[in-house]
PDB file of C-alpha atoms in Angstrom:
ATOM      1  CA  ASP A   1     -23.192  10.149  -1.958  1.00 50.00           C
ATOM      2  CA  LYS A   2     -24.615   6.697  -1.204  1.00 49.00           C
ATOM      3  CA  GLY A   3     -26.822   4.239  -3.028  1.00 51.00           C
ATOM      4  CA  VAL A   4     -28.689   1.068  -2.146  1.00 56.00           C
ATOM      5  CA  ARG A   5     -28.822  -2.184  -4.120  1.00 56.00           C
ATOM      6  CA  THR A   6     -32.070  -4.118  -3.765  1.00 57.00           C
ATOM      7  CA  CYS A   7     -34.537  -6.354  -5.595  1.00 62.00           C
ATOM      8  CA  VAL A   8     -38.285  -6.180  -6.046  1.00 55.00           C
ATOM      9  CA  ASP A   9     -39.113  -8.930  -3.536  1.00 63.00           C
ATOM     10  CA  CYS A  10     -37.004  -7.429  -0.751  1.00 67.00           C
ATOM     11  CA  ALA A  11     -38.136  -3.873  -1.463  1.00 60.00           C
ATOM     12  CA  LYS A  12     -41.796  -4.891  -1.196  1.00 58.00           C
ATOM     13  CA  LYS A  13     -41.237  -6.155   2.331  1.00 61.00           C
ATOM     14  CA  ASP A  14     -40.494  -2.566   3.402  1.00 58.00           C
ATOM     15  CA  ASP A  15     -42.873  -0.837   0.996  1.00 53.00           C
ATOM     16  CA  PRO A  16     -45.721  -2.967  -0.437  1.00 52.00           C
ATOM     17  CA  SER A  17     -46.648  -0.118  -2.787  1.00 45.00           C
ATOM     18  CA  ILE A  18     -43.490  -0.555  -4.798  1.00 55.00           C
ATOM     19  CA  GLY A  19     -44.304  -1.782  -8.294  1.00 55.00           C
ATOM     20  CA  GLU A  20     -42.192  -3.953 -10.516  1.00 55.00           C
ATOM     21  CA  SER A  21     -42.139  -1.556 -13.442  1.00 67.00           C
ATOM     22  CA  LYS A  22     -39.224   0.841 -13.165  1.00 81.00           C
ATOM     23  CA  THR A  23     -37.092   2.696 -15.696  1.00 87.00           C
ATOM     24  CA  CYS A  24     -33.309   2.816 -15.585  1.00 89.00           C
ATOM     25  CA  GLN A  25     -31.905   6.338 -15.337  1.00 88.00           C
ATOM     26  CA  GLY A  26     -28.864   5.210 -17.287  1.00 88.00           C
ATOM     27  CA  CYS A  27     -30.192   3.449 -20.393  1.00 89.00           C
ATOM     28  CA  GLY A  28     -33.848   4.470 -20.194  1.00 88.00           C
ATOM     29  CA  GLU A  29     -35.069   0.869 -20.478  1.00 89.00           C
ATOM     30  CA  ALA A  30     -37.390  -1.001 -18.114  1.00 87.00           C
ATOM     31  CA  ILE A  31     -35.982  -2.754 -15.040  1.00 82.00           C
ATOM     32  CA  ASP A  32     -37.324  -6.291 -14.699  1.00 77.00           C
ATOM     33  CA  LYS A  33     -35.946  -7.429 -11.353  1.00 72.00           C
ATOM     34  CA  ALA A  34     -32.931  -6.089  -9.408  1.00 76.00           C
ATOM     35  CA  TRP A  35     -31.897  -2.463  -9.457  1.00 80.00           C
ATOM     36  CA  VAL A  36     -29.642   0.124  -7.854  1.00 82.00           C
ATOM     37  CA  ILE A  37     -31.002   3.212  -6.140  1.00 83.00           C
ATOM     38  CA  GLY A  38     -28.600   6.114  -6.497  1.00 84.00           C
ATOM     39  CA  LEU A  39     -28.819   9.898  -6.865  1.00 85.00           C
ATOM     40  CA  GLY A  40     -32.545   9.618  -6.186  1.00 82.00           C
ATOM     41  CA  ASN A  41     -33.167   7.379  -9.212  1.00 85.00           C
ATOM     42  CA  THR A  42     -33.246   3.697 -10.136  1.00 86.00           C
ATOM     43  CA  TRP A  43     -30.615   2.044 -12.349  1.00 86.00           C
ATOM     44  CA  HIS A  44     -29.701  -1.350 -13.713  1.00 87.00           C
ATOM     45  CA  SER A  45     -26.692  -2.526 -11.728  1.00 86.00           C
ATOM     46  CA  SER A  46     -24.600  -2.511 -14.908  1.00 87.00           C
ATOM     47  CA  CYS A  47     -25.739   1.014 -15.819  1.00 90.00           C
ATOM     48  CA  PHE A  48     -24.737   2.646 -12.547  1.00 90.00           C
ATOM     49  CA  LYS A  49     -21.191   3.463 -13.633  1.00 88.00           C
ATOM     50  CA  CYS A  50     -18.688   6.293 -13.545  1.00 87.00           C
ATOM     51  CA  THR A  51     -19.282   8.907 -16.214  1.00 85.00           C
ATOM     52  CA  GLU A  52     -15.518   9.274 -16.700  1.00 82.00           C
ATOM     53  CA  CYS A  53     -13.979   5.783 -16.701  1.00 82.00           C
ATOM     54  CA  SER A  54     -17.195   3.717 -17.212  1.00 83.00           C
ATOM     55  CA  ARG A  55     -16.390   1.472 -14.249  1.00 85.00           C
ATOM     56  CA  VAL A  56     -19.494  -0.010 -12.607  1.00 87.00           C
ATOM     57  CA  ILE A  57     -19.857   1.602  -9.173  1.00 86.00           C
ATOM     58  CA  ASP A  58     -20.877  -0.410  -6.134  1.00 80.00           C
ATOM     59  CA  PRO A  59     -23.570   1.678  -4.388  1.00 69.00           C
ATOM     60  CA  LYS A  60     -21.810   1.102  -1.053  1.00 74.00           C
ATOM     61  CA  GLU A  61     -18.606   2.837  -2.182  1.00 77.00           C
ATOM     62  CA  LYS A  62     -18.058   6.576  -2.156  1.00 77.00           C
ATOM     63  CA  PHE A  63     -18.971   8.374  -5.365  1.00 82.00           C
ATOM     64  CA  PHE A  64     -19.804  11.899  -6.473  1.00 81.00           C
ATOM     65  CA  LYS A  65     -22.736  13.510  -8.244  1.00 82.00           C
ATOM     66  CA  VAL A  66     -21.939  15.463 -11.403  1.00 82.00           C
ATOM     67  CA  GLU A  67     -24.146  16.922 -14.106  1.00 81.00           C
ATOM     68  CA  VAL A  68     -23.755  15.822 -17.721  1.00 82.00           C
ATOM     69  CA  ASP A  69     -26.167  16.989 -20.429  1.00 82.00           C
ATOM     70  CA  GLY A  70     -28.620  18.149 -17.769  1.00 82.00           C
ATOM     71  CA  LYS A  71     -28.682  14.775 -15.965  1.00 84.00           C
ATOM     72  CA  HIS A  72     -27.157  13.867 -12.609  1.00 86.00           C
ATOM     73  CA  VAL A  73     -24.774  10.954 -13.043  1.00 88.00           C
ATOM     74  CA  PRO A  74     -22.230   9.268 -10.731  1.00 87.00           C
ATOM     75  CA  LYS A  75     -18.484   9.793 -10.813  1.00 83.00           C
ATOM     76  CA  CYS A  76     -16.220   7.384  -8.932  1.00 80.00           C
ATOM     77  CA  GLY A  77     -13.870   8.568  -6.204  1.00 72.00           C
ATOM     78  CA  ASP A  78     -10.737   7.727  -8.212  1.00 70.00           C
ATOM     79  CA  CYS A  79     -11.785   9.878 -11.168  1.00 70.00           C
ATOM     80  CA  LYS A  80     -12.872  12.747  -8.937  1.00 57.00           C
ATOM     81  CA  VAL A  81      -9.391  12.846  -7.435  1.00 48.00           C
ATOM     82  CA  THR A  82      -7.033  11.958 -10.277  1.00 46.00           C
ATOM     83  CA  LYS A  83      -8.741  12.637 -13.582  1.00 46.00           C
ATOM     84  CA  GLY A  84      -9.766  16.272 -13.468  1.00 46.00           C
ATOM     85  CA  ILE A  85     -12.610  18.426 -12.277  1.00 44.00           C
ATOM     86  CA  ALA A  86     -16.274  17.907 -13.108  1.00 43.00           C
ATOM     87  CA  GLY A  87     -17.687  20.434 -15.536  1.00 45.00           C
ATOM     88  CA  LEU A  88     -14.502  20.947 -17.576  1.00 43.00           C
ATOM     89  CA  ASP A  89     -14.790  20.355 -21.295  1.00 43.00           C
ATOM     90  CA  VAL A  90     -12.362  17.465 -21.756  1.00 41.00           C
ATOM     91  CA  LYS A  91     -12.587  17.801 -25.537  1.00 41.00           C
ATOM     92  CA  GLU A  92     -10.426  20.914 -25.254  1.00 56.00           C
ATOM     93  CA  LYS A  93      -7.596  18.855 -23.786  1.00 74.00           C
ATOM     94  CA  VAL A  94      -4.735  17.540 -25.888  1.00 84.00           C
ATOM     95  CA  CYS A  95      -2.590  14.626 -24.738  1.00 87.00           C
ATOM     96  CA  ALA A  96       1.042  15.593 -24.103  1.00 88.00           C
ATOM     97  CA  GLY A  97       2.098  12.112 -25.224  1.00 89.00           C
ATOM     98  CA  CYS A  98       0.366  11.542 -28.569  1.00 90.00           C
ATOM     99  CA  GLU A  99      -0.850  15.131 -29.144  1.00 88.00           C
ATOM    100  CA  LYS A 100      -4.335  13.830 -29.895  1.00 87.00           C
ATOM    101  CA  GLU A 101      -7.594  15.074 -28.380  1.00 81.00           C
ATOM    102  CA  ILE A 102      -8.645  13.582 -25.040  1.00 77.00           C
ATOM    103  CA  GLU A 103     -12.299  12.567 -25.068  1.00 73.00           C
ATOM    104  CA  SER A 104     -12.883  11.161 -21.577  1.00 69.00           C
ATOM    105  CA  ALA A 105     -10.522  10.087 -18.785  1.00 73.00           C
ATOM    106  CA  TRP A 106      -7.101  11.603 -18.384  1.00 79.00           C
ATOM    107  CA  VAL A 107      -4.074  11.918 -16.116  1.00 81.00           C
ATOM    108  CA  VAL A 108      -2.734  15.300 -14.987  1.00 80.00           C
ATOM    109  CA  ALA A 109       1.049  15.283 -14.453  1.00 83.00           C
ATOM    110  CA  LEU A 110       3.930  17.691 -15.084  1.00 82.00           C
ATOM    111  CA  ASN A 111       1.280  20.401 -15.597  1.00 79.00           C
ATOM    112  CA  LYS A 112       0.026  18.550 -18.676  1.00 83.00           C
ATOM    113  CA  HIS A 113      -2.848  16.233 -19.588  1.00 83.00           C
ATOM    114  CA  TRP A 114      -2.234  12.683 -20.800  1.00 85.00           C
ATOM    115  CA  HIS A 115      -4.247   9.678 -21.953  1.00 86.00           C
ATOM    116  CA  HIS A 116      -3.731   6.920 -19.376  1.00 85.00           C
ATOM    117  CA  ASP A 117      -1.991   4.743 -21.983  1.00 88.00           C
ATOM    118  CA  CYS A 118       0.249   7.629 -23.081  1.00 90.00           C
ATOM    119  CA  PHE A 119       1.579   8.471 -19.626  1.00 90.00           C
ATOM    120  CA  LYS A 120       4.572   6.151 -19.689  1.00 90.00           C
ATOM    121  CA  CYS A 121       8.267   6.081 -18.913  1.00 89.00           C
ATOM    122  CA  SER A 122      10.228   7.919 -21.595  1.00 88.00           C
ATOM    123  CA  HIS A 123      13.036   5.366 -21.277  1.00 85.00           C
ATOM    124  CA  CYS A 124      11.467   1.882 -21.036  1.00 88.00           C
ATOM    125  CA  ASP A 125       8.026   2.802 -22.457  1.00 90.00           C
ATOM    126  CA  ARG A 126       6.233   1.188 -19.492  1.00 91.00           C
ATOM    127  CA  LYS A 127       2.872   2.700 -18.574  1.00 90.00           C
ATOM    128  CA  ILE A 128       3.163   4.652 -15.315  1.00 87.00           C
ATOM    129  CA  ASP A 129       0.221   4.394 -12.930  1.00 82.00           C
ATOM    130  CA  SER A 130      -1.049   7.811 -11.852  1.00 67.00           C
ATOM    131  CA  LYS A 131      -0.568   6.826  -8.195  1.00 72.00           C
ATOM    132  CA  GLU A 132       3.019   5.590  -8.401  1.00 81.00           C
ATOM    133  CA  GLN A 133       6.091   7.720  -7.832  1.00 83.00           C
ATOM    134  CA  PHE A 134       8.084   8.886 -10.835  1.00 85.00           C
ATOM    135  CA  LEU A 135      10.797  11.393 -11.711  1.00 82.00           C
ATOM    136  CA  THR A 136      11.561  13.429 -14.800  1.00 83.00           C
ATOM    137  CA  ASN A 137      14.354  13.699 -17.342  1.00 80.00           C
ATOM    138  CA  LEU A 138      14.345  16.633 -19.750  1.00 79.00           C
ATOM    139  CA  GLY A 139      10.714  17.274 -18.827  1.00 81.00           C
ATOM    140  CA  ASN A 140       9.550  13.717 -19.563  1.00 85.00           C
ATOM    141  CA  PRO A 141       8.351  11.120 -17.016  1.00 88.00           C
ATOM    142  CA  VAL A 142      10.806   8.441 -15.932  1.00 86.00           C
ATOM    143  CA  CYS A 143       9.845   5.461 -13.767  1.00 86.00           C
ATOM    144  CA  MET A 144      11.822   4.862 -10.589  1.00 82.00           C
ATOM    145  CA  GLY A 145      13.375   1.669 -11.971  1.00 81.00           C
ATOM    146  CA  CYS A 146      14.845   3.407 -15.021  1.00 80.00           C
ATOM    147  CA  ASN A 147      15.930   6.386 -12.960  1.00 76.00           C
ATOM    148  CA  ASN A 148      17.943   4.072 -10.711  1.00 71.00           C
ATOM    149  CA  ASP A 149      19.356   2.026 -13.582  1.00 71.00           C
ATOM    150  CA  HIS A 150      20.174   4.716 -16.112  1.00 72.00           C
ATOM    151  CA  PHE A 151      20.123   8.242 -14.689  1.00 66.00           C
ATOM    152  CA  ARG A 152      21.617   8.024 -11.212  1.00 71.00           C
ATOM    153  CA  SER A 153      25.355   7.848 -10.653  1.00 79.00           C
ATOM    154  CA  LYS A 154      26.545   4.394  -9.680  1.00 82.00           C
ATOM    155  CA  CYS A 155      29.075   3.626  -7.004  1.00 86.00           C
ATOM    156  CA  ALA A 156      32.429   2.572  -8.449  1.00 86.00           C
ATOM    157  CA  VAL A 157      32.765  -0.010  -5.649  1.00 87.00           C
ATOM    158  CA  CYS A 158      29.352  -1.716  -5.372  1.00 89.00           C
ATOM    159  CA  SER A 159      27.858  -0.587  -8.719  1.00 83.00           C
ATOM    160  CA  LYS A 160      24.553   0.347  -7.041  1.00 83.00           C
ATOM    161  CA  PRO A 161      22.765   3.689  -7.682  1.00 80.00           C
ATOM    162  CA  ILE A 162      23.706   6.587  -5.420  1.00 79.00           C
ATOM    163  CA  ALA A 163      20.939   8.621  -3.818  1.00 71.00           C
ATOM    164  CA  GLY A 164      21.886  11.867  -2.123  1.00 69.00           C
ATOM    165  CA  THR A 165      25.479  12.982  -1.585  1.00 74.00           C
ATOM    166  CA  SER A 166      28.461  10.960  -2.731  1.00 76.00           C
ATOM    167  CA  LEU A 167      32.228  10.963  -2.809  1.00 80.00           C
ATOM    168  CA  ILE A 168      33.506  11.974  -6.234  1.00 79.00           C
ATOM    169  CA  TYR A 169      37.019  11.676  -7.569  1.00 79.00           C
ATOM    170  CA  LYS A 170      37.788  12.366 -11.223  1.00 76.00           C
ATOM    171  CA  GLU A 171      35.068  10.493 -13.146  1.00 75.00           C
ATOM    172  CA  SER A 172      34.130   8.065 -10.364  1.00 80.00           C
ATOM    173  CA  SER A 173      31.451   8.328  -7.653  1.00 82.00           C
ATOM    174  CA  PHE A 174      31.271   6.373  -4.406  1.00 85.00           C
ATOM    175  CA  HIS A 175      28.875   5.734  -1.541  1.00 84.00           C
ATOM    176  CA  HIS A 176      30.454   7.076   1.637  1.00 83.00           C
ATOM    177  CA  ALA A 177      30.071   3.662   3.279  1.00 85.00           C
ATOM    178  CA  CYS A 178      31.825   1.892   0.384  1.00 87.00           C
ATOM    179  CA  VAL A 179      35.114   3.737   0.903  1.00 86.00           C
ATOM    180  CA  ASN A 180      37.393   3.393   3.930  1.00 88.00           C
ATOM    181  CA  CYS A 181      39.891   5.882   5.233  1.00 89.00           C
ATOM    182  CA  TYR A 182      43.265   4.549   4.108  1.00 86.00           C
ATOM    183  CA  VAL A 183      44.773   5.609   7.459  1.00 88.00           C
ATOM    184  CA  CYS A 184      42.316   4.311  10.108  1.00 90.00           C
ATOM    185  CA  ASP A 185      40.453   1.897   7.790  1.00 87.00           C
ATOM    186  CA  GLU A 186      37.031   3.106   8.990  1.00 87.00           C
ATOM    187  CA  ALA A 187      34.201   3.563   6.498  1.00 84.00           C
ATOM    188  CA  PHE A 188      33.194   7.153   5.847  1.00 84.00           C
ATOM    189  CA  LYS A 189      29.788   8.526   6.848  1.00 80.00           C
ATOM    190  CA  VAL A 190      27.697  11.107   5.028  1.00 74.00           C
ATOM    191  CA  GLY A 191      28.399  13.569   7.845  1.00 73.00           C
ATOM    192  CA  ASP A 192      32.143  13.220   7.181  1.00 73.00           C
ATOM    193  CA  HIS A 193      31.857  14.827   3.765  1.00 70.00           C
ATOM    194  CA  GLU A 194      33.599  18.086   4.704  1.00 75.00           C
ATOM    195  CA  ASN A 195      36.301  16.229   6.641  1.00 79.00           C
ATOM    196  CA  ILE A 196      37.538  14.001   3.825  1.00 82.00           C
ATOM    197  CA  ARG A 197      40.717  14.569   1.894  1.00 85.00           C
ATOM    198  CA  ILE A 198      42.240  12.848  -1.156  1.00 82.00           C
ATOM    199  CA  VAL A 199      45.928  11.998  -0.975  1.00 82.00           C
ATOM    200  CA  ASN A 200      48.401  10.202  -3.218  1.00 79.00           C
ATOM    201  CA  GLY A 201      46.105  11.027  -6.113  1.00 75.00           C
ATOM    202  CA  LYS A 202      43.788   8.103  -5.264  1.00 77.00           C
ATOM    203  CA  ASP A 203      43.245   7.552  -1.541  1.00 84.00           C
ATOM    204  CA  PHE A 204      40.567   9.016   0.718  1.00 85.00           C
ATOM    205  CA  LYS A 205      41.341   9.866   4.355  1.00 85.00           C
ATOM    206  CA  HIS A 206      39.880  11.758   7.280  1.00 86.00           C
ATOM    207  CA  ALA A 207      41.469  15.177   7.488  1.00 86.00           C
ATOM    208  CA  ASP A 208      42.447  14.585  11.115  1.00 86.00           C
ATOM    209  CA  CYS A 209      43.985  11.137  10.515  1.00 87.00           C
ATOM    210  CA  LYS A 210      47.784  11.353  10.517  1.00 78.00           C
ATOM    211  CA  LYS A 211      50.201   9.174   8.635  1.00 66.00           C
TER     212      LYS A 211
END
């Protein structure tokens, strides 16, 4: 939907019949000067806001029309996408973080509903934005920083987290590129995984390297 922001003086140039006495659809009070036209009604600029997150909506941005208590009100694009579906009774939702009732805006993640402030990393307690990437540990959200620092295996050579396949010997893990064949001295590649052998109880080598 679209709206138009205007003032009395400018509106009269296009339609001289427009009067100065208007009522705001949001608060029900009189509009003295500037107003927003949206959803077929007039609003104070500060009253034309999202019914979910209460953010003031610029009439030029994309928003949606929803019905609340028999009235058509705007819902911002972010809430329409990330905070649930219009018409659902949010009072029936319980936050998976604090286990308290959710009254307005929420995040849906891991097939659960969360208050925005309760959707946070289970390790560092940092709030996770609903648009950022995260992983899970034991069913709880974990931010990418903590996943790299605390839950991924670290290379015994460079000490950096290992993503994907790795070389493992006893209790140590290695990036392929951090270990060289002890025969030809070339670094291993991920594609070499099936062609790597351990000899002397500690050294890695290509299966076809002879010594």
